[in-house]
GROMACS .gro file of C-alpha atoms in nm:
model
   86
    1MET     CA    1  16.389  -4.403   5.179
    2SER     CA    2  16.532  -4.697   5.381
    3SER     CA    3  16.581  -5.015   5.207
    4ILE     CA    4  16.327  -5.191   5.446
    5VAL     CA    5  16.108  -4.948   5.330
    6ILE     CA    6  16.160  -5.033   5.004
    7ILE     CA    7  16.126  -5.396   5.009
    8ARG     CA    8  15.865  -5.343   5.214
    9LEU     CA    9  15.740  -5.214   4.874
   10LEU     CA   10  15.806  -5.427   4.608
   11LYS     CA   11  15.624  -5.740   4.836
   12THR     CA   12  15.364  -5.576   4.851
   13SER     CA   13  15.385  -5.514   4.519
   14ILE     CA   14  15.450  -5.794   4.452
   15LEU     CA   15  15.151  -5.933   4.669
   16LEU     CA   16  14.924  -5.794   4.462
   17GLY     CA   17  15.069  -5.808   4.175
   18LEU     CA   18  14.960  -6.173   4.185
   19CYS     CA   19  14.570  -6.136   4.386
   20LEU     CA   20  14.563  -5.854   4.066
   21ILE     CA   21  14.652  -6.147   3.821
   22VAL     CA   22  14.463  -6.459   3.995
   23THR     CA   23  14.111  -6.227   4.070
   24GLY     CA   24  14.124  -6.117   3.609
   25HIS     CA   25  14.201  -6.518   3.626
   26GLY     CA   26  13.832  -6.609   3.797
   27LEU     CA   27  13.656  -6.343   3.642
   28ILE     CA   28  13.802  -6.473   3.270
   29VAL     CA   29  13.723  -6.858   3.407
   30SER     CA   30  13.370  -6.794   3.501
   31SER     CA   31  13.047  -6.798   3.282
   32TYR     CA   32  12.869  -6.579   3.491
   33PHE     CA   33  13.000  -6.298   3.499
   34THR     CA   34  13.131  -6.339   3.112
   35ASN     CA   35  12.818  -6.387   3.007
   36GLN     CA   36  12.693  -6.081   3.208
   37TYR     CA   37  12.895  -5.870   3.130
   38GLY     CA   38  13.022  -5.975   2.731
   39ILE     CA   39  13.313  -5.791   2.552
   40LYS     CA   40  13.376  -5.535   2.824
   41GLY     CA   41  13.364  -5.850   3.117
   42ILE     CA   42  13.629  -6.031   2.935
   43ILE     CA   43  13.818  -5.651   2.924
   44THR     CA   44  13.839  -5.577   3.269
   45ALA     CA   45  13.925  -5.939   3.383
   46ALA     CA   46  14.161  -5.838   3.102
   47ALA     CA   47  14.305  -5.562   3.207
   48CYS     CA   48  14.322  -5.752   3.557
   49ILE     CA   49  14.610  -5.918   3.495
   50ALA     CA   50  14.818  -5.710   3.277
   51ILE     CA   51  14.827  -5.471   3.579
   52GLY     CA   52  14.901  -5.759   3.755
   53VAL     CA   53  15.166  -5.824   3.642
   54LEU     CA   54  15.310  -5.509   3.526
   55LEU     CA   55  15.330  -5.504   3.975
   56SER     CA   56  15.458  -5.802   3.947
   57LEU     CA   57  15.793  -5.794   3.783
   58PRO     CA   58  16.079  -5.743   3.891
   59THR     CA   59  16.287  -5.487   3.732
   60LYS     CA   60  16.693  -5.542   3.601
   61ARG     CA   61  16.783  -5.142   3.828
   62GLN     CA   62  17.055  -5.201   4.114
   63ASN     CA   63  16.838  -4.919   4.253
   64PRO     CA   64  16.581  -4.937   4.332
   65SER     CA   65  16.455  -5.257   4.309
   66GLY     CA   66  16.175  -5.406   4.242
   67SER     CA   67  15.858  -5.417   3.961
   68ALA     CA   68  15.810  -5.205   3.655
   69CYS     CA   69  15.532  -5.024   3.805
   70LEU     CA   70  15.679  -4.903   4.159
   71VAL     CA   71  15.961  -4.797   3.956
   72LEU     CA   72  15.774  -4.541   3.837
   73MET     CA   73  15.612  -4.448   4.124
   74LEU     CA   74  15.936  -4.360   4.357
   75ARG     CA   75  16.080  -4.247   3.989
   76TYR     CA   76  15.753  -4.007   3.995
   77HIS     CA   77  15.653  -3.994   4.412
   78LEU     CA   78  15.324  -4.025   4.145
   79PHE     CA   79  15.185  -4.193   4.531
   80MET     CA   80  15.299  -3.854   4.706
   81GLY     CA   81  15.093  -3.678   4.534
   82SER     CA   82  15.367  -3.444   4.378
   83ASN     CA   83  15.242  -3.271   4.098
   84HIS     CA   84  15.486  -3.327   3.826
   85THR     CA   85  15.458  -3.216   3.478
   86THR     CA   86  15.808  -3.366   3.331
   0.00000   0.00000   0.00000
């Protein structure tokens, strides 16, 4: 994979992570969502924030560079449909 593709995936991952963080915060702050769905709504919003943080975190690794989740996806080829059992 070229560095341009990795940088695009990194930027997309960070942008998606930030959007999930803002969405999760908005869901927690909105009284309608928490009243309508109760504890499940709070858990859903917290999960959005947690996944957003994972996607937006930079990694300290040199190669491949990117967010922690992106590094796992690139390393284990999860987004390419490979069926690895290890």
